[in-house]
């Protein structure tokens, strides 16, 4: 007898939900392609994640392959290359984060304070444009510009009295070339969200600060920075949540036999193991381990950021 009111309440609630959907069907139709996209390309493939815990054989299929539990993850953790892969991945990720994050904020402030509108648009276009250069083209440019004998960079170095170096092929110099070429390509694009945050700052605050005798640097520090801190915290949390997820394309294209000591990261290792060597279960287990670390970092950094600044993803 006690369950009847609950059933009626549930049916009434679903009826109200359906009425709202029908009433706003135009908006739901606009969202539908995005829902289908994420469902097909992000959530449906999660079904295949179980091969990370199986000895997957294409002949037997996913369901017919035998379970092996954490065998592949333990194999990766105990492999001789685990330490170097983890070190290289963290080195490139943290190096890139430390460089890109503040430079994007600095570039946004510089662009925001350019007085000439036409010059401002030129600077914006010049800084955004490299983002649309494909990875293959970018790596080709790096090999041409940094070529040991005919590269423009080495010619300038030799002209100034230095010695030519193989910047891309050198294991010691590879992290710097990788990170700073990424800065050139992405810092302008990353600054867009900070420029948008700066435009939302009330002009009255700057006028009041100017009346009080504040210089431009003081206005940036006491007016602009507090306004973009919530946005910066959100972006930092999201970047920390991707710290283990270096894309393999650029690194793989830049790899040579002489720079593998610092250029072999988890993503390129997964590509080679999974696609070239057809060890699908082992590669999936490594990917699962990678994403699990990212998830933990995301939760931890979000919790720390919320305690320190009051801003967070949730």
Short mmCIF file of C-alpha atoms in Angstrom, two decimals:
data_model
loop_
_atom_site.label_atom_id
_atom_site.label_comp_id
_atom_site.label_asym_id
_atom_site.label_seq_id
_atom_site.Cartn_x
_atom_site.Cartn_y
_atom_site.Cartn_z
CA UNK A 1 0.00 0.00 0.00
CA UNK A 2 2.89 2.39 0.72
CA UNK A 3 4.32 2.03 -2.78
CA UNK A 4 1.27 3.38 -4.65
CA UNK A 5 1.92 7.08 -3.89
CA UNK A 6 5.55 6.66 -4.95
CA UNK A 7 4.49 5.12 -8.26
CA UNK A 8 2.02 7.93 -8.89
CA UNK A 9 4.62 10.55 -8.00
CA UNK A 10 7.17 8.96 -10.32
CA UNK A 11 4.73 8.73 -13.24
CA UNK A 12 3.65 12.34 -12.69
CA UNK A 13 7.27 13.49 -12.63
CA UNK A 14 8.09 11.71 -15.90
CA UNK A 15 4.94 13.13 -17.46
CA UNK A 16 6.03 16.67 -16.49
CA UNK A 17 9.48 16.03 -17.92
CA UNK A 18 8.00 14.82 -21.20
CA UNK A 19 5.74 17.90 -21.39
CA UNK A 20 8.76 20.18 -20.96
CA UNK A 21 10.66 18.29 -23.65
CA UNK A 22 7.77 18.62 -26.12
CA UNK A 23 7.37 22.31 -25.26
CA UNK A 24 11.08 22.99 -25.90
CA UNK A 25 11.58 20.47 -28.72
CA UNK A 26 13.41 23.03 -30.85
CA UNK A 27 16.16 23.43 -28.27
CA UNK A 28 16.46 19.68 -27.75
CA UNK A 29 16.79 19.19 -31.52
CA UNK A 30 19.71 21.62 -31.51
CA UNK A 31 21.41 19.65 -28.73
CA UNK A 32 20.66 16.26 -30.30
CA UNK A 33 23.64 16.19 -32.76
CA UNK A 34 26.05 16.93 -29.91
CA UNK A 35 24.51 14.21 -27.74
CA UNK A 36 24.74 11.71 -30.61
CA UNK A 37 28.36 12.71 -31.28
CA UNK A 38 29.47 12.17 -27.69
CA UNK A 39 27.39 9.01 -27.40
CA UNK A 40 28.87 7.42 -30.52
CA UNK A 41 32.50 8.53 -30.24
CA UNK A 42 33.03 8.86 -26.46
CA UNK A 43 30.62 6.65 -24.53
CA UNK A 44 29.93 3.74 -26.88
CA UNK A 45 33.67 2.87 -27.18
CA UNK A 46 33.78 2.41 -23.38
CA UNK A 47 32.27 -1.02 -24.04
CA UNK A 48 35.62 -2.09 -25.48
CA UNK A 49 37.51 -0.97 -22.37
CA UNK A 50 37.02 -4.43 -20.91
CA UNK A 51 39.73 -5.80 -23.20
CA UNK A 52 42.21 -4.12 -20.85
CA UNK A 53 41.32 -6.84 -18.36
CA UNK A 54 41.16 -9.67 -20.91
CA UNK A 55 43.56 -11.57 -23.12
CA UNK A 56 41.84 -10.21 -26.20
CA UNK A 57 41.88 -12.31 -29.35
CA UNK A 58 40.07 -10.98 -32.43
CA UNK A 59 38.92 -14.48 -33.35
CA UNK A 60 37.11 -14.90 -30.00
CA UNK A 61 35.81 -11.33 -29.85
CA UNK A 62 35.51 -9.13 -26.77
CA UNK A 63 33.01 -11.30 -24.91
CA UNK A 64 34.71 -14.59 -25.79
CA UNK A 65 38.22 -13.55 -24.75
CA UNK A 66 39.34 -14.85 -21.32
CA UNK A 67 39.62 -12.55 -18.30
CA UNK A 68 43.11 -11.92 -16.90
CA UNK A 69 42.30 -9.18 -14.37
CA UNK A 70 45.13 -6.71 -13.70
CA UNK A 71 47.76 -8.78 -15.48
CA UNK A 72 48.48 -6.22 -18.21
CA UNK A 73 48.59 -3.26 -15.81
CA UNK A 74 51.04 -5.12 -13.55
CA UNK A 75 53.10 -6.00 -16.61
CA UNK A 76 53.36 -2.33 -17.54
CA UNK A 77 54.18 -1.21 -13.99
CA UNK A 78 56.95 -3.81 -13.74
CA UNK A 79 58.35 -3.25 -17.24
CA UNK A 80 61.88 -1.89 -17.65
CA UNK A 81 60.59 1.09 -19.67
CA UNK A 82 57.93 2.24 -17.18
CA UNK A 83 60.13 4.69 -15.28
CA UNK A 84 61.54 6.36 -18.39
CA UNK A 85 58.09 6.59 -20.02
CA UNK A 86 56.57 8.14 -16.91
CA UNK A 87 59.49 10.53 -16.47
CA UNK A 88 59.40 11.71 -20.09
CA UNK A 89 55.62 12.13 -20.05
CA UNK A 90 55.63 14.16 -16.84
CA UNK A 91 58.64 16.21 -17.95
CA UNK A 92 57.05 17.32 -21.22
CA UNK A 93 53.60 17.84 -19.67
CA UNK A 94 54.73 19.83 -16.64
CA UNK A 95 57.27 21.81 -18.69
CA UNK A 96 54.56 22.72 -21.18
CA UNK A 97 52.07 23.62 -18.45
CA UNK A 98 54.54 25.83 -16.56
CA UNK A 99 55.42 27.71 -19.75
CA UNK A 100 52.06 27.90 -21.53
CA UNK A 101 49.82 28.76 -18.61
CA UNK A 102 51.40 32.09 -17.53
CA UNK A 103 52.33 33.12 -21.09
CA UNK A 104 48.70 32.83 -22.21
CA UNK A 105 47.63 35.18 -19.39
CA UNK A 106 50.44 37.61 -20.15
CA UNK A 107 49.61 37.66 -23.86
CA UNK A 108 45.93 38.26 -23.10
CA UNK A 109 46.80 41.26 -20.92
CA UNK A 110 49.16 42.68 -23.56
CA UNK A 111 46.54 42.36 -26.30
CA UNK A 112 43.85 43.79 -24.04
CA UNK A 113 45.87 46.95 -23.41
CA UNK A 114 46.87 47.65 -27.03
CA UNK A 115 45.31 51.08 -27.69
CA UNK A 116 45.28 50.97 -31.50
CA UNK A 117 42.34 48.82 -32.65
CA UNK A 118 43.81 47.97 -36.07
CA UNK A 119 47.17 46.98 -34.60
CA UNK A 120 45.32 44.97 -31.94
CA UNK A 121 43.52 42.96 -34.62
CA UNK A 122 46.79 42.32 -36.45
CA UNK A 123 48.42 41.02 -33.26
CA UNK A 124 45.43 38.83 -32.49
CA UNK A 125 45.45 37.32 -35.98
CA UNK A 126 49.22 36.76 -35.90
CA UNK A 127 49.04 34.95 -32.55
CA UNK A 128 45.92 32.90 -33.35
CA UNK A 129 46.98 31.80 -36.86
CA UNK A 130 49.63 29.20 -35.85
CA UNK A 131 46.93 27.20 -34.04
CA UNK A 132 45.43 26.28 -37.41
CA UNK A 133 48.71 24.93 -38.78
CA UNK A 134 48.47 21.13 -38.96
CA UNK A 135 50.78 19.00 -36.85
CA UNK A 136 52.42 17.45 -39.90
CA UNK A 137 53.19 20.87 -41.38
CA UNK A 138 54.51 22.16 -38.06
CA UNK A 139 56.90 19.23 -37.62
CA UNK A 140 58.05 19.64 -41.22
CA UNK A 141 58.80 23.30 -40.49
CA UNK A 142 60.80 22.31 -37.39
CA UNK A 143 62.94 19.86 -39.35
CA UNK A 144 63.58 22.50 -42.03
CA UNK A 145 64.32 25.42 -39.68
CA UNK A 146 66.48 23.36 -37.29
CA UNK A 147 68.31 21.25 -39.88
CA UNK A 148 71.96 20.79 -38.73
CA UNK A 149 73.53 22.10 -41.95
CA UNK A 150 70.97 24.01 -43.98
CA UNK A 151 68.57 25.15 -41.25
CA UNK A 152 67.99 28.86 -40.73
CA UNK A 153 68.50 28.62 -36.97
CA UNK A 154 71.89 26.92 -37.26
CA UNK A 155 73.02 29.36 -39.94
CA UNK A 156 72.28 32.25 -37.58
CA UNK A 157 74.08 30.44 -34.73
CA UNK A 158 77.16 29.82 -36.90
CA UNK A 159 77.10 33.43 -38.14
CA UNK A 160 77.16 34.58 -34.50
CA UNK A 161 80.18 32.39 -33.77
CA UNK A 162 78.42 29.34 -32.33
CA UNK A 163 78.34 25.70 -33.42
CA UNK A 164 75.58 24.03 -35.40
CA UNK A 165 73.48 21.47 -33.49
CA UNK A 166 70.85 18.92 -34.32
CA UNK A 167 68.16 20.49 -32.14
CA UNK A 168 65.34 18.10 -33.00
CA UNK A 169 67.53 14.99 -33.00
CA UNK A 170 69.27 15.80 -29.72
CA UNK A 171 67.84 14.03 -26.68
CA UNK A 172 68.83 16.96 -24.42
CA UNK A 173 67.30 19.65 -26.64
CA UNK A 174 64.19 17.76 -27.74
CA UNK A 175 62.01 18.83 -24.74
CA UNK A 176 62.79 22.50 -25.38
CA UNK A 177 62.01 22.29 -29.11
CA UNK A 178 58.80 20.38 -28.43
CA UNK A 179 57.50 22.71 -25.70
CA UNK A 180 58.44 26.05 -27.25
CA UNK A 181 57.13 25.09 -30.68
CA UNK A 182 53.89 24.27 -28.84
CA UNK A 183 53.98 27.70 -27.25
CA UNK A 184 54.27 29.33 -30.66
CA UNK A 185 51.35 27.29 -31.95
CA UNK A 186 48.91 27.43 -29.02
CA UNK A 187 49.59 30.37 -26.73
CA UNK A 188 47.53 32.76 -28.87
CA UNK A 189 44.58 30.39 -28.94
CA UNK A 190 44.83 29.72 -25.19
CA UNK A 191 44.74 33.46 -24.49
CA UNK A 192 41.28 33.90 -26.05
CA UNK A 193 39.38 32.89 -22.93
CA UNK A 194 41.44 35.28 -20.78
CA UNK A 195 40.83 38.14 -23.21
CA UNK A 196 37.11 37.42 -22.90
CA UNK A 197 37.41 37.49 -19.09
CA UNK A 198 39.26 40.81 -19.22
CA UNK A 199 36.60 42.44 -21.40
CA UNK A 200 34.03 41.66 -18.69
CA UNK A 201 35.87 43.81 -16.13
CA UNK A 202 33.84 46.92 -15.36
CA UNK A 203 35.48 50.14 -16.69
CA UNK A 204 34.31 51.86 -13.51
CA UNK A 205 36.89 49.88 -11.53
CA UNK A 206 39.71 51.11 -13.76
CA UNK A 207 38.40 54.67 -13.60
CA UNK A 208 38.25 54.55 -9.82
CA UNK A 209 41.77 53.11 -9.64
CA UNK A 210 43.06 55.81 -12.02
CA UNK A 211 41.48 58.54 -9.90
CA UNK A 212 43.21 57.07 -6.85
CA UNK A 213 46.54 57.39 -8.66
CA UNK A 214 47.09 53.74 -9.62
CA UNK A 215 49.52 53.09 -12.44
CA UNK A 216 48.77 50.67 -15.30
CA UNK A 217 50.74 47.87 -13.61
CA UNK A 218 48.87 48.47 -10.36
CA UNK A 219 45.53 48.32 -12.19
CA UNK A 220 46.56 45.06 -13.84
CA UNK A 221 47.56 43.56 -10.50
CA UNK A 222 44.66 44.81 -8.37
CA UNK A 223 41.80 44.94 -10.92
CA UNK A 224 42.49 42.59 -13.83
CA UNK A 225 44.14 39.69 -12.02
CA UNK A 226 41.35 39.24 -9.45
CA UNK A 227 38.83 39.26 -12.31
CA UNK A 228 40.52 36.46 -14.26
CA UNK A 229 41.56 34.29 -11.29
CA UNK A 230 38.36 32.15 -11.37
CA UNK A 231 38.85 31.50 -15.10
CA UNK A 232 42.55 30.78 -14.61
CA UNK A 233 41.81 28.32 -11.81
CA UNK A 234 39.31 26.42 -13.97
CA UNK A 235 41.79 26.25 -16.86
CA UNK A 236 44.57 25.11 -14.52
CA UNK A 237 42.40 22.33 -13.12
CA UNK A 238 41.52 21.13 -16.61
CA UNK A 239 45.16 21.25 -17.70
CA UNK A 240 46.21 19.22 -14.65
CA UNK A 241 43.52 16.69 -15.52
CA UNK A 242 45.22 16.18 -18.90
CA UNK A 243 48.78 16.09 -17.62
CA UNK A 244 49.28 12.42 -18.53
CA UNK A 245 47.55 12.73 -21.90
CA UNK A 246 50.18 13.99 -24.29
CA UNK A 247 49.02 13.62 -27.87
CA UNK A 248 51.20 11.12 -29.72
CA UNK A 249 51.03 12.72 -33.18
CA UNK A 250 53.54 15.54 -32.81
CA UNK A 251 55.95 13.60 -30.61
CA UNK A 252 55.81 10.55 -32.88
CA UNK A 253 56.54 12.67 -35.96
CA UNK A 254 59.47 14.37 -34.19
CA UNK A 255 61.02 11.12 -32.98
CA UNK A 256 64.37 10.01 -34.32
CA UNK A 257 66.66 7.21 -33.23
CA UNK A 258 68.89 9.74 -31.46
CA UNK A 259 66.23 11.46 -29.33
CA UNK A 260 64.22 8.42 -28.15
CA UNK A 261 65.78 8.74 -24.70
CA UNK A 262 63.58 11.77 -23.98
CA UNK A 263 60.93 11.59 -26.70
CA UNK A 264 59.41 8.19 -25.96
CA UNK A 265 56.31 8.87 -23.85
CA UNK A 266 53.32 6.78 -22.81
CA UNK A 267 51.13 7.86 -25.74
CA UNK A 268 53.73 6.94 -28.39
CA UNK A 269 54.46 3.69 -26.57
CA UNK A 270 50.75 2.80 -26.61
CA UNK A 271 50.58 3.59 -30.34
CA UNK A 272 53.50 1.32 -31.11
CA UNK A 273 52.41 -1.51 -28.82
CA UNK A 274 48.75 -1.38 -29.77
CA UNK A 275 48.73 -0.70 -33.51
CA UNK A 276 52.16 -1.73 -34.73
CA UNK A 277 52.61 -4.80 -32.51
CA UNK A 278 48.87 -5.65 -32.24
CA UNK A 279 48.98 -6.07 -28.45
CA UNK A 280 45.51 -4.62 -28.02
CA UNK A 281 44.84 -5.68 -24.43
CA UNK A 282 48.21 -4.45 -23.20
CA UNK A 283 47.79 -1.09 -24.96
CA UNK A 284 44.25 -0.70 -23.59
CA UNK A 285 45.46 -1.45 -20.07
CA UNK A 286 48.13 1.25 -20.35
CA UNK A 287 45.54 3.71 -21.64
CA UNK A 288 43.23 2.82 -18.75
CA UNK A 289 46.07 3.37 -16.26
CA UNK A 290 46.85 6.73 -17.89
CA UNK A 291 43.26 7.95 -17.70
CA UNK A 292 42.87 6.73 -14.12
CA UNK A 293 45.87 8.88 -13.09
CA UNK A 294 44.34 11.86 -14.92
CA UNK A 295 41.04 11.36 -13.11
CA UNK A 296 42.73 11.23 -9.71
CA UNK A 297 44.76 14.36 -10.49
CA UNK A 298 41.63 16.18 -11.64
CA UNK A 299 39.79 15.42 -8.37
CA UNK A 300 42.79 16.27 -6.17
CA UNK A 301 43.68 19.53 -7.93
CA UNK A 302 40.03 20.60 -7.97
CA UNK A 303 39.76 20.00 -4.23
CA UNK A 304 42.97 21.94 -3.52
CA UNK A 305 41.94 24.82 -5.80
CA UNK A 306 38.52 25.07 -4.15
CA UNK A 307 40.09 25.31 -0.72
CA UNK A 308 42.66 27.91 -1.76
CA UNK A 309 40.63 30.11 -4.13
CA UNK A 310 36.99 29.09 -3.70
CA UNK A 311 36.73 28.25 -7.43
CA UNK A 312 36.47 24.77 -8.90
CA UNK A 313 34.84 22.61 -11.53
CA UNK A 314 32.32 21.32 -8.99
#
